[in-house]
Coordinates of C-alpha atoms and ligand atoms in Angstrom, one line a residue:
M1 CA 46.0 69.2 28.5
K2 CA 43.8 69.5 31.6
V3 CA 40.2 68.6 31.1
L4 CA 38.0 69.8 34.0
M5 CA 34.6 68.2 34.2
V6 CA 31.9 69.5 36.6
L7 CA 29.3 66.8 36.9
Y8 CA 26.6 65.7 39.4
A9 CA 27.5 63.4 42.2
G10 CA 26.7 59.8 41.4
G11 CA 26.6 58.4 45.0
E12 CA 24.8 55.2 45.6
A13 CA 23.1 55.3 42.3
A14 CA 26.4 55.4 40.3
A15 CA 27.7 52.5 42.4
H16 CA 24.9 50.3 41.0
E17 CA 24.4 51.7 37.5
P18 CA 27.5 52.0 35.3
R19 CA 25.4 53.6 32.5
L20 CA 25.1 56.7 34.8
L21 CA 27.9 58.2 32.7
A22 CA 27.3 61.9 33.7
A23 CA 28.0 61.2 37.3
A24 CA 31.4 62.7 38.4
E25 CA 32.6 59.2 39.4
N26 CA 32.2 58.0 35.8
A27 CA 33.5 61.2 34.1
L28 CA 31.3 60.5 31.0
G29 CA 33.1 57.2 30.6
L30 CA 36.0 59.2 29.1
R31 CA 38.8 58.9 31.6
P32 CA 40.6 55.9 30.0
F33 CA 40.3 57.5 26.5
L34 CA 41.7 60.9 27.8
E35 CA 44.4 59.5 30.0
A36 CA 45.6 57.1 27.3
A37 CA 46.1 60.2 25.1
G38 CA 48.2 61.8 27.9
H39 CA 45.6 64.3 29.1
R40 CA 44.7 65.0 32.7
V41 CA 41.1 64.6 33.8
V42 CA 39.7 66.2 36.9
A43 CA 36.0 65.5 37.7
I44 CA 34.5 67.6 40.4
T45 CA 31.0 68.1 41.8
E46 CA 31.6 71.2 43.8
K47 CA 30.9 74.1 41.5
E48 CA 31.9 77.2 43.5
A49 CA 35.1 77.3 45.5
E50 CA 36.5 74.0 44.1
L51 CA 35.7 75.1 40.6
D52 CA 37.4 78.4 41.2
R53 CA 40.5 76.6 42.5
Q54 CA 40.7 74.4 39.4
L55 CA 40.3 77.1 36.7
A56 CA 43.8 78.6 36.5
D57 CA 45.4 75.6 34.6
T58 CA 42.2 74.3 32.8
D59 CA 42.4 74.0 29.0
V60 CA 38.9 72.3 28.4
L61 CA 35.9 72.6 30.7
V62 CA 33.0 70.2 30.4
T63 CA 29.8 70.8 32.3
T64 CA 26.1 69.9 32.1
P65 CA 22.9 71.9 32.3
F66 CA 21.6 69.6 35.0
W67 CA 24.3 70.5 37.5
P68 CA 25.5 73.7 35.8
A69 CA 28.8 75.2 36.5
Y70 CA 28.0 78.9 36.0
V71 CA 30.8 80.0 33.7
T72 CA 30.7 83.7 34.4
R73 CA 32.8 86.5 32.9
A74 CA 34.9 86.5 36.1
R75 CA 35.5 82.7 35.9
I76 CA 36.5 83.0 32.2
A77 CA 39.0 85.8 33.3
A78 CA 40.3 83.4 36.0
A79 CA 41.0 80.7 33.4
P80 CA 43.7 82.1 31.1
K81 CA 44.4 78.8 29.4
L82 CA 40.7 77.9 28.7
K83 CA 40.1 77.3 25.0
L84 CA 37.0 75.0 24.8
V85 CA 33.9 74.8 26.9
L86 CA 31.6 71.9 26.2
T87 CA 28.1 71.3 27.4
A88 CA 27.3 67.6 27.9
G89 CA 23.7 68.1 26.8
V90 CA 21.8 70.9 25.1
G91 CA 21.6 74.6 26.3
S92 CA 24.7 76.6 27.1
D93 CA 23.1 79.5 28.9
H94 CA 25.1 78.7 32.0
V95 CA 28.1 80.0 30.1
D96 CA 28.6 83.8 29.6
L97 CA 28.6 83.5 25.8
A98 CA 29.6 87.1 25.2
A99 CA 32.6 86.8 27.5
A100 CA 33.6 83.5 25.9
A101 CA 33.4 85.1 22.4
E102 CA 35.5 88.1 23.5
R103 CA 38.2 85.7 24.8
G104 CA 38.1 83.6 21.6
I105 CA 36.9 80.5 23.5
T106 CA 34.9 77.9 21.5
V107 CA 31.6 76.9 23.2
A108 CA 29.8 73.8 21.9
E109 CA 27.0 71.5 23.0
I110 CA 25.8 68.1 21.9
T111 CA 22.9 69.3 19.7
G112 CA 20.1 66.8 19.4
S113 CA 21.5 64.5 22.1
N114 CA 18.6 64.6 24.4
V115 CA 15.8 66.1 22.4
V116 CA 13.6 63.0 22.4
S117 CA 14.1 62.6 26.1
V118 CA 12.8 66.2 26.8
A119 CA 9.9 65.9 24.3
E120 CA 8.7 62.8 26.1
H121 CA 9.0 64.5 29.5
A122 CA 7.1 67.6 28.3
V123 CA 4.2 65.5 27.0
M124 CA 4.2 63.4 30.1
Q125 CA 4.0 66.5 32.3
M126 CA 1.2 68.0 30.2
L127 CA -0.9 64.9 30.8
T128 CA 0.2 64.8 34.4
L129 CA -1.3 68.2 34.9
V130 CA -4.4 68.0 32.7
R131 CA -5.4 64.6 34.1
N132 CA -4.6 65.7 37.7
Y133 CA -2.4 62.6 38.1
L134 CA -0.4 63.5 41.1
P135 CA -3.2 64.2 43.6
A136 CA -4.9 60.9 42.5
Y137 CA -1.6 59.0 42.9
R138 CA -1.1 60.6 46.3
Q139 CA -4.5 59.4 47.5
V140 CA -3.3 55.8 46.8
V141 CA -0.1 56.0 49.0
E142 CA -2.0 58.0 51.7
G143 CA -4.7 55.3 52.0
K144 CA -7.5 57.5 50.7
W145 CA -10.3 56.9 48.1
D146 CA -11.9 60.3 47.2
I147 CA -13.0 60.1 43.5
A148 CA -14.7 63.5 43.6
A149 CA -11.7 65.3 44.9
A150 CA -9.5 63.9 42.1
A151 CA -12.1 64.1 39.3
A152 CA -13.0 67.7 40.1
R153 CA -9.8 68.9 38.5
S154 CA -9.3 66.2 35.8
H155 CA -9.8 66.9 32.1
D156 CA -9.2 65.3 28.7
L157 CA -6.4 66.7 26.7
E158 CA -8.4 66.0 23.5
G159 CA -9.9 69.1 22.0
K160 CA -7.7 71.5 23.9
T161 CA -5.4 74.1 22.3
V162 CA -1.7 73.6 23.0
G163 CA 0.9 76.3 22.4
I164 CA 4.5 75.5 21.6
V165 CA 7.0 78.4 22.2
G166 CA 10.2 77.6 20.3
A167 CA 9.6 75.1 17.5
G168 CA 13.2 73.7 17.2
R169 CA 14.3 70.2 17.6
I170 CA 12.3 69.6 20.9
G171 CA 9.3 71.8 20.1
Q172 CA 8.8 69.9 16.8
R173 CA 9.2 66.5 18.5
V174 CA 6.5 67.6 21.0
A175 CA 4.2 68.5 18.1
I176 CA 4.8 65.1 16.5
R177 CA 4.0 63.3 19.8
L178 CA 0.8 65.4 20.2
K179 CA -0.6 64.3 16.8
G180 CA -2.2 61.3 18.5
F181 CA -4.1 63.4 21.1
D182 CA -6.5 65.3 18.7
V183 CA -5.5 68.7 20.0
D184 CA -5.1 72.0 18.1
V185 CA -1.5 73.1 18.2
L186 CA -0.3 76.7 17.8
Y187 CA 3.4 77.6 17.8
Y188 CA 5.6 80.7 18.1
D189 CA 9.2 80.9 17.0
F190 CA 11.2 83.9 15.9
R191 CA 11.9 81.8 12.8
R192 CA 8.7 80.7 11.1
L193 CA 8.7 77.2 9.7
T194 CA 7.9 76.5 6.0
T195 CA 4.4 75.8 4.9
V196 CA 5.4 72.2 4.3
E197 CA 6.8 71.8 7.8
E198 CA 3.7 73.3 9.4
A199 CA 1.5 71.0 7.4
F200 CA 3.6 67.9 8.4
L201 CA 3.6 68.9 12.1
Q202 CA -0.1 70.0 12.0
I203 CA 0.7 73.2 13.7
D204 CA -0.4 76.8 13.0
Y205 CA 1.8 79.9 13.5
A206 CA 0.9 82.7 15.9
L207 CA 2.8 85.6 17.3
L208 CA 3.5 85.1 21.0
D209 CA 1.0 87.6 22.4
D210 CA -1.7 86.2 20.1
L211 CA -0.9 82.6 21.1
I212 CA -0.9 83.1 24.8
P213 CA -4.6 83.9 25.5
R214 CA -5.8 81.2 23.0
C215 CA -4.1 78.2 24.7
D216 CA -5.2 75.8 27.4
V217 CA -1.6 74.4 27.7
I218 CA 1.6 76.2 26.8
T219 CA 4.9 74.4 26.6
L220 CA 8.3 76.2 26.4
H221 CA 11.1 75.1 24.1
C222 CA 13.2 78.1 23.3
P223 CA 16.7 78.7 24.6
L224 CA 17.5 81.1 27.5
T225 CA 19.1 84.2 25.9
P226 CA 19.1 87.9 26.9
Q227 CA 16.0 88.1 24.7
T228 CA 14.0 85.3 26.4
D229 CA 15.1 86.0 30.0
G230 CA 11.8 86.6 31.9
L231 CA 9.8 86.0 28.7
F232 CA 6.8 85.0 30.9
G233 CA 6.6 87.8 33.4
K234 CA 3.6 89.0 35.3
E235 CA 1.8 90.4 32.3
R236 CA 2.1 87.4 30.0
L237 CA 1.2 85.0 32.9
A238 CA -1.9 87.2 33.5
A239 CA -2.7 87.0 29.7
M240 CA -2.9 83.2 29.9
K241 CA -6.4 81.8 29.9
P242 CA -7.7 81.4 33.5
G243 CA -7.3 77.7 34.4
A244 CA -4.6 77.1 31.7
Y245 CA -1.4 75.0 32.3
L246 CA 2.2 75.9 31.7
V247 CA 5.0 73.4 31.1
N248 CA 8.6 74.5 31.1
T249 CA 11.4 72.0 30.3
A250 CA 13.5 74.8 28.6
R251 CA 15.0 77.0 31.3
G252 CA 13.8 78.3 34.7
K253 CA 14.8 81.9 33.9
L254 CA 12.3 82.1 31.0
I255 CA 9.7 82.7 33.7
D256 CA 9.6 85.3 36.5
T257 CA 9.9 83.2 39.6
N258 CA 7.7 85.2 42.0
A259 CA 5.2 86.2 39.3
L260 CA 4.6 82.4 38.6
A261 CA 4.3 81.6 42.3
D262 CA 1.7 84.4 42.6
A263 CA -0.3 83.2 39.5
M264 CA -0.3 79.7 40.9
R265 CA -1.4 80.7 44.4
S266 CA -4.2 82.9 43.1
G267 CA -5.5 80.0 41.0
H268 CA -5.2 81.9 37.8
L269 CA -3.1 78.9 36.4
A270 CA -4.5 75.4 37.0
G271 CA -1.1 73.8 36.9
Y272 CA 2.6 74.2 36.3
A273 CA 5.2 71.5 35.5
G274 CA 8.7 71.3 34.1
D275 CA 12.1 70.4 35.4
V276 CA 14.2 73.5 35.0
W277 CA 15.0 76.0 37.8
Y278 CA 17.2 79.0 38.6
P279 CA 19.5 78.6 40.2
Q280 CA 20.3 74.9 40.0
P281 CA 20.2 73.1 42.4
A282 CA 17.1 75.0 43.5
P283 CA 17.4 76.1 47.2
S284 CA 15.1 74.3 49.6
D285 CA 13.1 77.5 50.0
H286 CA 12.7 78.2 46.2
P287 CA 9.1 79.5 45.9
W288 CA 8.1 77.0 43.2
R289 CA 8.7 74.0 45.5
Q290 CA 5.7 74.9 47.7
M291 CA 3.3 76.3 45.0
P292 CA -0.1 74.6 44.8
N293 CA -0.9 72.3 41.8
H294 CA 2.6 71.9 40.4
A295 CA 4.2 68.7 39.0
L296 CA 7.8 69.8 38.9
T297 CA 10.7 67.5 38.8
V298 CA 14.4 68.1 39.4
H299 CA 16.3 68.8 36.2
V300 CA 16.2 65.2 34.8
S301 CA 14.3 65.2 31.5
G302 CA 17.4 65.4 29.3
T303 CA 19.6 63.0 31.2
T304 CA 17.9 59.6 30.8
L305 CA 20.5 56.7 30.5
E306 CA 20.0 56.8 26.7
A307 CA 20.6 60.5 26.6
Q308 CA 23.8 60.2 28.7
A309 CA 25.2 57.6 26.2
R310 CA 24.4 60.0 23.4
Y311 CA 25.9 63.2 24.9
A312 CA 28.9 61.3 26.3
A313 CA 29.6 60.0 22.8
G314 CA 29.2 63.6 21.5
I315 CA 31.7 65.0 24.0
K316 CA 34.2 62.3 23.0
D317 CA 33.8 63.3 19.3
C318 CA 34.3 67.0 20.2
L319 CA 37.5 66.2 22.2
T320 CA 38.8 63.8 19.6
R321 CA 38.5 66.5 16.9
F322 CA 39.8 69.3 19.1
F323 CA 42.9 67.4 20.1
A324 CA 43.5 66.5 16.5
G325 CA 43.1 70.1 15.3
R326 CA 40.0 69.2 13.3
P327 CA 36.8 71.3 13.3
I328 CA 34.1 70.3 15.8
E329 CA 30.8 69.2 14.3
R330 CA 29.2 72.3 12.8
D331 CA 25.7 71.8 14.4
Y332 CA 27.4 71.6 17.9
I333 CA 29.0 75.1 17.8
I334 CA 27.5 77.9 19.9
V335 CA 30.5 80.3 20.0
E336 CA 33.4 80.2 17.6
G337 CA 36.0 82.7 16.3
G338 CA 34.8 85.5 18.6
Q339 CA 31.1 85.2 17.5
V340 CA 28.0 83.6 18.8
V341 CA 27.2 81.6 15.7
S342 CA 24.4 79.2 16.7
P343 CA 21.2 80.1 14.8
S344 CA 19.2 79.7 18.0
Y345 CA 21.3 82.1 20.0
R346 CA 22.8 84.4 17.4
M347 CA 20.0 87.0 17.1
A348 CA 20.1 87.7 20.8
Y349 CA 23.8 88.6 20.6
T350 CA 23.8 90.5 17.3
K351 CA 23.9 94.3 17.9
Ligands
NAI401 P1 16.8 74.2 19.0 O1 17.9 75.2 18.9 O2 16.7 73.1 18.1 O3 15.4 75.0 19.1 C1 15.2 76.2 19.8 C2 14.2 77.0 19.0 O4 13.9 78.2 19.8 C3 14.6 77.4 17.6 O5 13.7 77.1 16.7 C4 14.8 78.9 17.8 O6 14.5 79.6 16.5 C5 13.8 79.3 18.9 N1 14.1 80.5 19.5 C6 15.3 81.1 19.9 N2 15.1 82.3 20.4 C7 13.8 82.5 20.4 C8 13.0 83.6 20.8 N3 13.5 84.7 21.3 N4 11.6 83.5 20.6 C9 11.1 82.4 20.0 N5 11.8 81.3 19.6 C10 13.1 81.4 19.8 O7 17.0 73.7 20.5 P2 16.3 72.4 21.2 O8 17.2 71.3 21.1 O9 14.9 72.3 20.7 O10 16.3 72.9 22.7 C11 15.6 74.0 23.2 C12 16.0 74.4 24.6 O11 15.5 73.3 25.5 C13 17.5 74.4 24.9 O12 18.1 75.6 24.5 C14 17.6 74.2 26.3 O13 17.5 75.4 27.0 C15 16.3 73.3 26.6 N6 16.7 71.9 26.9 C16 16.4 71.4 28.1 C17 16.7 70.1 28.5 C18 16.3 69.5 29.8 O14 16.9 68.5 30.2 N7 15.3 70.0 30.4 C19 17.5 69.3 27.6 C20 17.7 69.9 26.3 C21 17.4 71.2 26.0

């Protein structure tokens, strides 16, 4: 079978770091395994014209959220042999899930593979914003020493209220990591946790529009679905406390791009951070790049070297099972048998 991988370019970094498995040069470390079994591996970085050229005879498509191949309805139609789409990582919104279901294509991702990596990044970015880290760092490299300028926007996280939107694998790990900071934590999820889970995590439930005005920091951890697309538009951003911070390591499209840039320019929000954009890669004139008081990174939180090892192993497991005609790990399945079956996505696709 032909396995097409769309992965980011490794360049110089991949030449020196063999653990950079998700670089196209390294093809998730799976080339020997696949070729020994008689399969053909094509790993590309170009995800428009070259992707379109490769689709006609592709059986399995592997892509990542960091350098997403947008698997649109048109691309699915152009890939008549496509049976399996795998996300090396977590979050399969770059695939048109409804179109995949209609075609009977299985979509799976490596659930859990990078949840710790993202939770650490989200907490790091929360602190980066609240402590005003980047301007203070910048003073160092620019040869300056202006304590007042840095301290005037620097706070303790202790005693603040943090809101977690989406209390799944990542949201819960953020809550666990926040326990040491003596903050009050609220959460919203369309599936409320049990009383025991809430007590263990030390978090209280609130509906989204009740949570928003109560929080000093909000961190997003729900998937991008037709229900959450634009979840934070102009009105919800305006409903946030003046001077609050927003962190988004979930998906760029959860937030209205221009409404956020306006809220940052007006000073209504004190800071924004995260690592997810739409589209990816973000164009050089993406409005978020030049917003004041942001601490954004490129989409890197879920692709630490440890995360790459975990999701590469997960992709190998999926392929091994698929070629042997055995079921893929239940927790990994997003679309199967013509249905969106993942609990985190299902509701948005059920009529
Ligand atoms: P998960 O499936 O364990 O948790 C998602 C939670 O969101 C679930 O509890 C679900 O009930 C909730 N949810 C779904 N729709 C909702 C809605 N409309 N309103 C409120 N809550 C809703 O997923 P996990 O592993 O925690 O990942 C969450 C998201 O984080 C992924 O879907 C992905 O978009 C993003 N992610 C980003 C990464 C990065 O590198 N920046 C890496 C991994 C995930």
